[in-house]
Amino acid sequence: MTVTTEPMLVPVLLDLTARIYRGLDGIFARMVQLMAGTARSRVCNELVLMARPFGDPRGDGTYALRVTEQRLAELTGLARETVSRELKRLKQEGLLRAEDRLLIVDTDPLSR
């Protein structure tokens, strides 16, 4: 089976290739972020990456996310204490809030 004998495969293969490149682009962006980002940017980036696929939409553009400081530390390569400090700062700035052991994440301001 080749593209010349099965021309309907062309759009499928192009879509697959595009998805692979987008995935690789995301992986490279994450590597750069983990190697060169500040503690704040690493925590914000991880919260945004986790919120949409794993958070519960709240209807007001925010997501309820159940994640521990330890898990965020593991994902960002930071100490738990550093993550705790950054989360506290984000809460003080109104970019994040906590309710019933959940983090309420608004991805738009955190993406900036």
JSON list of C-alpha atoms in Angstrom, two decimals, residues 1-10:
[
{"chain": "A", "resi": 1, "resn": "MET", "atom": "CA", "xyz": [0.00, 0.00, 0.00]},
{"chain": "A", "resi": 2, "resn": "THR", "atom": "CA", "xyz": [1.53, 3.31, -1.09]},
{"chain": "A", "resi": 3, "resn": "VAL", "atom": "CA", "xyz": [0.36, 6.88, -1.43]},
{"chain": "A", "resi": 4, "resn": "THR", "atom": "CA", "xyz": [0.20, 6.49, -5.22]},
{"chain": "A", "resi": 5, "resn": "THR", "atom": "CA", "xyz": [-2.14, 3.51, -4.95]},
{"chain": "A", "resi": 6, "resn": "GLU", "atom": "CA", "xyz": [-4.13, 4.92, -2.03]},
{"chain": "A", "resi": 7, "resn": "PRO", "atom": "CA", "xyz": [-4.42, 8.72, -2.51]},
{"chain": "A", "resi": 8, "resn": "MET", "atom": "CA", "xyz": [-6.95, 8.97, 0.33]},
{"chain": "A", "resi": 9, "resn": "LEU", "atom": "CA", "xyz": [-4.06, 8.27, 2.72]},
{"chain": "A", "resi": 10, "resn": "VAL", "atom": "CA", "xyz": [-2.37, 11.60, 1.90]}
]
